[in-house]
Tab-separated table of C-alpha atoms and ligand atoms in Angstrom:
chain	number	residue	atom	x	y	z
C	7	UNK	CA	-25.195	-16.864	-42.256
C	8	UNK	CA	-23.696	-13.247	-42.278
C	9	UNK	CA	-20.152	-13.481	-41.036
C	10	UNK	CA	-18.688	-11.073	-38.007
C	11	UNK	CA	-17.290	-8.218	-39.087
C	12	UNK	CA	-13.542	-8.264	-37.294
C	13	UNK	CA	-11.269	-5.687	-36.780
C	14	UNK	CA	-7.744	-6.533	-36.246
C	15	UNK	CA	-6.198	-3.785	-33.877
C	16	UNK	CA	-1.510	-4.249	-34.321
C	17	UNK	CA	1.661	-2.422	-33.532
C	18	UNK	CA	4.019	-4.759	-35.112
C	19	UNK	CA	4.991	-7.584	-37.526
C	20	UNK	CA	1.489	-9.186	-37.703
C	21	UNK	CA	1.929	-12.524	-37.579
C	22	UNK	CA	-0.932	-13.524	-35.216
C	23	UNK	CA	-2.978	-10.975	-37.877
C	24	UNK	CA	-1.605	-13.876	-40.709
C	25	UNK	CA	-2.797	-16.592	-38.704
C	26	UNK	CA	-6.197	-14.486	-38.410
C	27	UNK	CA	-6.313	-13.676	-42.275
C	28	UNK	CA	-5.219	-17.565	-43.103
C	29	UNK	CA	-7.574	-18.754	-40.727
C	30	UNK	CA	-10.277	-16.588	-42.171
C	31	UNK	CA	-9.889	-17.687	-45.663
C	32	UNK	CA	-10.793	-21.561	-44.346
C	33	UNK	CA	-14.243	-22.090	-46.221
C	34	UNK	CA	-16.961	-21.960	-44.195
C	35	UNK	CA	-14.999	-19.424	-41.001
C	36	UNK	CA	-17.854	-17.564	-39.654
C	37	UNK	CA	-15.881	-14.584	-39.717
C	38	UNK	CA	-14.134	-12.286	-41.754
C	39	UNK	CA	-11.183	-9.529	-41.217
C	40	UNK	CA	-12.812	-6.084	-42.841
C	41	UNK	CA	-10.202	-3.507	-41.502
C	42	UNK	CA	-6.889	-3.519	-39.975
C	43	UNK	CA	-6.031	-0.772	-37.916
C	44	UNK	CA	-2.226	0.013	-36.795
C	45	UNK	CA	-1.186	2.514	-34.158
C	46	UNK	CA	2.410	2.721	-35.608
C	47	UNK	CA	2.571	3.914	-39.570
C	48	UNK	CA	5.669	1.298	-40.228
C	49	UNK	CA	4.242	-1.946	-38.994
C	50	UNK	CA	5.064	-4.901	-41.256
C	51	UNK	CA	1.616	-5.970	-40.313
C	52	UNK	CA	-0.081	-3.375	-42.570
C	53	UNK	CA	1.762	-4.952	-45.785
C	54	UNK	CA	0.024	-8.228	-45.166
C	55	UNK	CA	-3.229	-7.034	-44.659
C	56	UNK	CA	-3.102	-5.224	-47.924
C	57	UNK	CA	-1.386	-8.215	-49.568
C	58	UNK	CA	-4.506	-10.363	-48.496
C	59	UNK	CA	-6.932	-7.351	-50.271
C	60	UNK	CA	-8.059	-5.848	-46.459
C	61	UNK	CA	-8.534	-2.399	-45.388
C	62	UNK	CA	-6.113	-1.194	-43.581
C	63	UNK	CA	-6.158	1.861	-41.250
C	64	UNK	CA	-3.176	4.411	-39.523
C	65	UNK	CA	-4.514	5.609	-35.937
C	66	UNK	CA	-1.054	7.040	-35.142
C	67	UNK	CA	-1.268	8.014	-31.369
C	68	UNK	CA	1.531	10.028	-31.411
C	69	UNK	CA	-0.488	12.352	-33.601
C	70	UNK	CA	-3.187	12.587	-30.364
C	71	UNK	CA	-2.956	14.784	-26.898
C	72	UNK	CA	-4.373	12.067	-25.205
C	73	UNK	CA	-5.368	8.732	-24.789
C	74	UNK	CA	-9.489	9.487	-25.683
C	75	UNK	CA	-8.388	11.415	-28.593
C	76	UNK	CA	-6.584	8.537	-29.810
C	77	UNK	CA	-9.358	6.384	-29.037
C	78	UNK	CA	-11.813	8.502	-30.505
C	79	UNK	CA	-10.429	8.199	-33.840
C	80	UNK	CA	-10.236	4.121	-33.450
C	81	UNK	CA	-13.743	4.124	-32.730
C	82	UNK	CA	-14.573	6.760	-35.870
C	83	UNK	CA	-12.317	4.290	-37.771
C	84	UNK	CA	-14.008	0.776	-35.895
C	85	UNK	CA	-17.466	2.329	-36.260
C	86	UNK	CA	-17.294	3.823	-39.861
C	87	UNK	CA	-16.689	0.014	-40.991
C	88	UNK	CA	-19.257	-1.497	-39.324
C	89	UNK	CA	-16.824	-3.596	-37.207
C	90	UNK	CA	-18.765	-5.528	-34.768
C	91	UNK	CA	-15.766	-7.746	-32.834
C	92	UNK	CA	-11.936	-6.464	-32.145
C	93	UNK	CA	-8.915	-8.845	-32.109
C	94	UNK	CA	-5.884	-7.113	-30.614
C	95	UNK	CA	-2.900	-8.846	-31.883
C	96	UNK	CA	0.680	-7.551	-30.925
C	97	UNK	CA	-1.269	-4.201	-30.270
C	98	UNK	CA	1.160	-2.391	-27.746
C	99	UNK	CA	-0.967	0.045	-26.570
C	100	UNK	CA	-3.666	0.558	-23.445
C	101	UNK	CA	-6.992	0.651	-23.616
C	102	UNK	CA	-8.799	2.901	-21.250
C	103	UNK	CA	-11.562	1.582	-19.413
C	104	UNK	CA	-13.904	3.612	-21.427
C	105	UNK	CA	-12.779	2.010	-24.377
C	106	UNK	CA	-13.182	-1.117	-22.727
C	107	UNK	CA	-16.323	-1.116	-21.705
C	108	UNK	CA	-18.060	-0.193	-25.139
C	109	UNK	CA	-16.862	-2.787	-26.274
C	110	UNK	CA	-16.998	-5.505	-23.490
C	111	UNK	CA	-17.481	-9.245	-24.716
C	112	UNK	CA	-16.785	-7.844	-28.277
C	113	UNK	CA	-12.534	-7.508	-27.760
C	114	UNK	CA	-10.211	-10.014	-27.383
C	115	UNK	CA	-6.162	-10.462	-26.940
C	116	UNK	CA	-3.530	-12.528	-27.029
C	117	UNK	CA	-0.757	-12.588	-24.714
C	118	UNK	CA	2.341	-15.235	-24.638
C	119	UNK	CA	1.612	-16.685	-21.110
C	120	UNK	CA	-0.198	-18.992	-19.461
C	121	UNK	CA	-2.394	-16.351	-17.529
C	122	UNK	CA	-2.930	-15.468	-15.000
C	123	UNK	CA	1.207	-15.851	-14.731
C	124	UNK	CA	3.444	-13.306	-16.397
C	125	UNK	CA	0.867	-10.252	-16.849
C	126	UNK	CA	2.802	-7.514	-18.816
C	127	UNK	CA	6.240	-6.891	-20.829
C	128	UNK	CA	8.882	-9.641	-21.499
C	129	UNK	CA	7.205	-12.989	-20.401
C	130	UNK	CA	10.113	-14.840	-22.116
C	131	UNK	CA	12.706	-13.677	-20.140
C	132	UNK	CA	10.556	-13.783	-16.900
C	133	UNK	CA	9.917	-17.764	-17.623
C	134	UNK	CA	13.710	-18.367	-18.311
C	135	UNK	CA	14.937	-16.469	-15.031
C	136	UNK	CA	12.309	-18.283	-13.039
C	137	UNK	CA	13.188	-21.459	-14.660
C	138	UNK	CA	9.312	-22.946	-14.608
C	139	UNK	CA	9.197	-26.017	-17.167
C	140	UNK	CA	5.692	-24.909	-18.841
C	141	UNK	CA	4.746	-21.377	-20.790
C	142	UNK	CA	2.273	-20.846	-23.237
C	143	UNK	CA	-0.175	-18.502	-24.412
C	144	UNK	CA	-3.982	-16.972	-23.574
C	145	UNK	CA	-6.663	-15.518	-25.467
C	146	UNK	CA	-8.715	-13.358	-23.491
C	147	UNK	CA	-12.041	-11.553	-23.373
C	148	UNK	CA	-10.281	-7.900	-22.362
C	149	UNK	CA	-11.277	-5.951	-18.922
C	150	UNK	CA	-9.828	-2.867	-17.919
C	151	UNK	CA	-6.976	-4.428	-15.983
C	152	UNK	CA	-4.647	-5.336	-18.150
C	153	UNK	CA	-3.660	-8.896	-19.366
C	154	UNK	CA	-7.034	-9.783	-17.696
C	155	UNK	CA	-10.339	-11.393	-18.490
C	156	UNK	CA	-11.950	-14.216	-19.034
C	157	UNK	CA	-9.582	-16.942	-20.888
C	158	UNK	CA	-11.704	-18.285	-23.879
C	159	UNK	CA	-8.298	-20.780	-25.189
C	160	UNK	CA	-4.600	-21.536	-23.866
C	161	UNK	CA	-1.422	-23.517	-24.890
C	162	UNK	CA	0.446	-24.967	-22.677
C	163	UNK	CA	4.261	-24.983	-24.260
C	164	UNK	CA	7.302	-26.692	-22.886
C	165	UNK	CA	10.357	-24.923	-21.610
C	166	UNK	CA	13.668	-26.376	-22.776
C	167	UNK	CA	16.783	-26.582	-21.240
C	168	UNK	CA	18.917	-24.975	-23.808
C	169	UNK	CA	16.034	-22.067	-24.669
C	170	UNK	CA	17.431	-18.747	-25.026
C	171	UNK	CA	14.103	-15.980	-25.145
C	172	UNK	CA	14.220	-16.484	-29.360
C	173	UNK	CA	14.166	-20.078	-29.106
C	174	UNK	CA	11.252	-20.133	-26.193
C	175	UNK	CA	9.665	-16.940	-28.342
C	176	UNK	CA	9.264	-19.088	-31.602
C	177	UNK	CA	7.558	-21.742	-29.602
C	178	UNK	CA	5.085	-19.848	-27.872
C	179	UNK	CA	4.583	-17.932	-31.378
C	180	UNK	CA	3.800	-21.075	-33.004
C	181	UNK	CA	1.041	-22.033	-30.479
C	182	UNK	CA	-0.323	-18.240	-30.663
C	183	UNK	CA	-1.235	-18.855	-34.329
C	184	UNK	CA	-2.961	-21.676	-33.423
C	185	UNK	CA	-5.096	-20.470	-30.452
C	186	UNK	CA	-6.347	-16.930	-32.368
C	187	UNK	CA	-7.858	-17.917	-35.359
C	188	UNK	CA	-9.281	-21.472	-32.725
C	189	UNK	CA	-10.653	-18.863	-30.302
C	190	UNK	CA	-11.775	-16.369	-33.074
C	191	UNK	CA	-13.627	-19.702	-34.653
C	192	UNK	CA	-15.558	-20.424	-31.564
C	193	UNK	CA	-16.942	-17.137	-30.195
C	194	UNK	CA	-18.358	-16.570	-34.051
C	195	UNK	CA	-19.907	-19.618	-33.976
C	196	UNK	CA	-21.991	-18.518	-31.179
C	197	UNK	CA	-20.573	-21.582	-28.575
C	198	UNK	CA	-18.909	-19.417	-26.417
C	199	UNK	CA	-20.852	-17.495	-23.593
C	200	UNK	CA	-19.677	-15.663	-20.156
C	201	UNK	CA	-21.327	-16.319	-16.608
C	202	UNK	CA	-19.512	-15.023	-13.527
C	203	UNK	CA	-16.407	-14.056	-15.638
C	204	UNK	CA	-16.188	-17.769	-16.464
C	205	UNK	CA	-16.546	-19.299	-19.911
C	206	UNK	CA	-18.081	-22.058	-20.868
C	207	UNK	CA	-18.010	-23.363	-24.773
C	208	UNK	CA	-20.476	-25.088	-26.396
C	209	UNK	CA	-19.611	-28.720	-28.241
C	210	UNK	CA	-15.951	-29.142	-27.328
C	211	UNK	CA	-13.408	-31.406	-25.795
C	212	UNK	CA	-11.164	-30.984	-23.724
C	213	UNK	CA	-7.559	-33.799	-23.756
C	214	UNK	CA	-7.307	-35.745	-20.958
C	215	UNK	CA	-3.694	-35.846	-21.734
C	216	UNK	CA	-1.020	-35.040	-18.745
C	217	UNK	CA	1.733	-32.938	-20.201
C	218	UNK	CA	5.051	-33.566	-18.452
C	219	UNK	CA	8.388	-31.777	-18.655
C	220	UNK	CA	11.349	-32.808	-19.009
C	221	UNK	CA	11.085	-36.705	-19.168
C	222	UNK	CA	13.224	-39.191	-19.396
C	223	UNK	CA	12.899	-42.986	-20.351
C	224	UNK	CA	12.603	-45.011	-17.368
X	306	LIG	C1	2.766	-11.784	-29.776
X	306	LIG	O1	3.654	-12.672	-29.136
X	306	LIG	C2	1.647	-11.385	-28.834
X	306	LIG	O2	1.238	-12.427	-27.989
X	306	LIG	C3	2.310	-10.285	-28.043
X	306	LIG	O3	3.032	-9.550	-28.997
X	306	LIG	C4	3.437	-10.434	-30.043
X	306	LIG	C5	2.983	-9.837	-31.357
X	306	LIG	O4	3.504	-10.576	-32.423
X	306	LIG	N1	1.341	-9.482	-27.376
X	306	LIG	C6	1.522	-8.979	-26.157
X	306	LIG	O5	2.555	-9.136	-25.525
X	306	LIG	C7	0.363	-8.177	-25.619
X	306	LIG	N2	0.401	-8.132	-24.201
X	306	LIG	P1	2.858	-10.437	-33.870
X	306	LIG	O6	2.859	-8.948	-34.193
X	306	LIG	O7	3.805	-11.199	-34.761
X	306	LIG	O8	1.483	-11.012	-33.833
C-alpha cells in the first residue's frame, strides 16, 4: 500500500522531526517524510532532514507582508510535493484559520502538556510554579484555536521534586518522541477516525494502570 506523503512543518532543533524520520524508517511505517519545511533559515532541524536524504524547504516569514502571503508560499511548497498530511513539530508559528481549514483532519501538533492544561508558551515553568505532580504531552488534530483539537495520543509524565524547567523539559521531550511517530503510525493506518470532535482508534488498548506521584513505601 502507497504510503502518506508527510510534511514536517519546524522552527527549531528538530528533534520530534528525528523521532518522525526514525520512526519512519521502521519497515513496514505506512508513512513517509517527503519534505521538510522550516520557517526560520538556521534551524538545526533542516541539517537532519538532509542528513536522512529528505527535501527540505525555507518558507522564511519574515520575507512575507503578511500572514496569507506566508501561507501561500507553504501551500505552493506543501502542494508542489504532493504532501497529503502535515506534522507540525516545534513549528512556532500561527496558522490562520484559512490555513486551517484546508487542511482540517490532515494537520497535526505536538505540544508538551497534558491538554487541555497549559495552552501556549512556557508549559514547564507554568507546571513548576503551580507545583501539579503530573505533565506530559498531546498530539492533536489542529483547529483554529490554538493548542486545540481533538487529542489522537498523550503522556502522562511525572513531576519531580528537585525538577528545574531543563530537567522536567527532557522528560516531557522524551515522551514527545514517543507519542509523534505512535500517533503518526495510527492515523496512516487508517484506525483513527473523528465523530463529534472525539476520536476513537481502531484495535488498541488502553493500560489500566493508575499512575501515582510521589510514592512512598508503606
Ligand atoms: C517541543 O517540546 C514541542 O512540543 C514544542 O516545541 C518543542 C520543539 O522541540 N512545541 C510547542 O510548544 C508548540 N506549541 P523540537 O524542535 O526538538 O521538536
Amino acid at each position: 500500500m502507497a504510503r502518506l506523503n508527510v510534511a514536517v512543518l519546524i522552527s527549531g532543533r528538530g528533534s520530534n522531526l528525528q523521532a518522525l524520520i526514525d520512526g519512519c524508517a521502521a519497515s513496514g511505517f505506512p508513512a513517509q517524510i517527503g519534505l521538510v519545511i522550516s520557517n526560520t533559515p538556521d534551524a538545526a532541524g533542516l541539517d537532519r532532514a538532509q542528513k536522512a536524504g529528505i527535501a527540505t524547504h525555507e518558507v522564511n516569514h519574515r520575507d512575507y507582508s503578511d500572514r496569507e502571503d506566508f501561507e501561500t508560499a507553504l501551500n505552493q511548497a506543501l502542494t508542489g510535493a504532493g504532501i497529503e498530511f502535515i506534522c507540525l513539530a516545534g513549528f512556532m508559528r500561527l496558522l490562520t484559520p484559512g490555513f486551517v481549514n484546508r487542511w482540517k483532519d490532515r494537520l497535526i501538533n505536538i505540544h508538551p502538556s497534558l491538554l487541555p492544561a497549559y495552552k501556549g508558551l512556557d508549559t514547564h515553568t507554568r507546571v513548576l510554579a503551580d507545583g501539579v505532580r503530573f505533565t506530559g504531552c498531546t498530539v492533536h488534530f489542529v483547529r483554529a484555536e490554538m493548542d486545540h483539537g481533538p487529542i489522537i495520543v498523550q503522556a502522562a509524565v511525572p513531576v519531580h521534586a528537585d525538577d528545574d524547567e531543563a530537567r522536567l523539559a527532557a522528560r516531557v521531550l522524551a515522551a514527545e518522541h514517543q507519542c509523534y511517530p505512535l500517533a503518526l503510525r495510527m492515523i496512516a493506518d487508517g484506525r483513527v477516525s473523528i465523530a463529534d470532535e472525539i476520536i476513537t482508534i481502531r484495535g488498541i488498548d488502553s493500560p489500566d494502570t493508575v499512575l501515582i506521584n510521589p510514592i512512598i513505601d508503606c
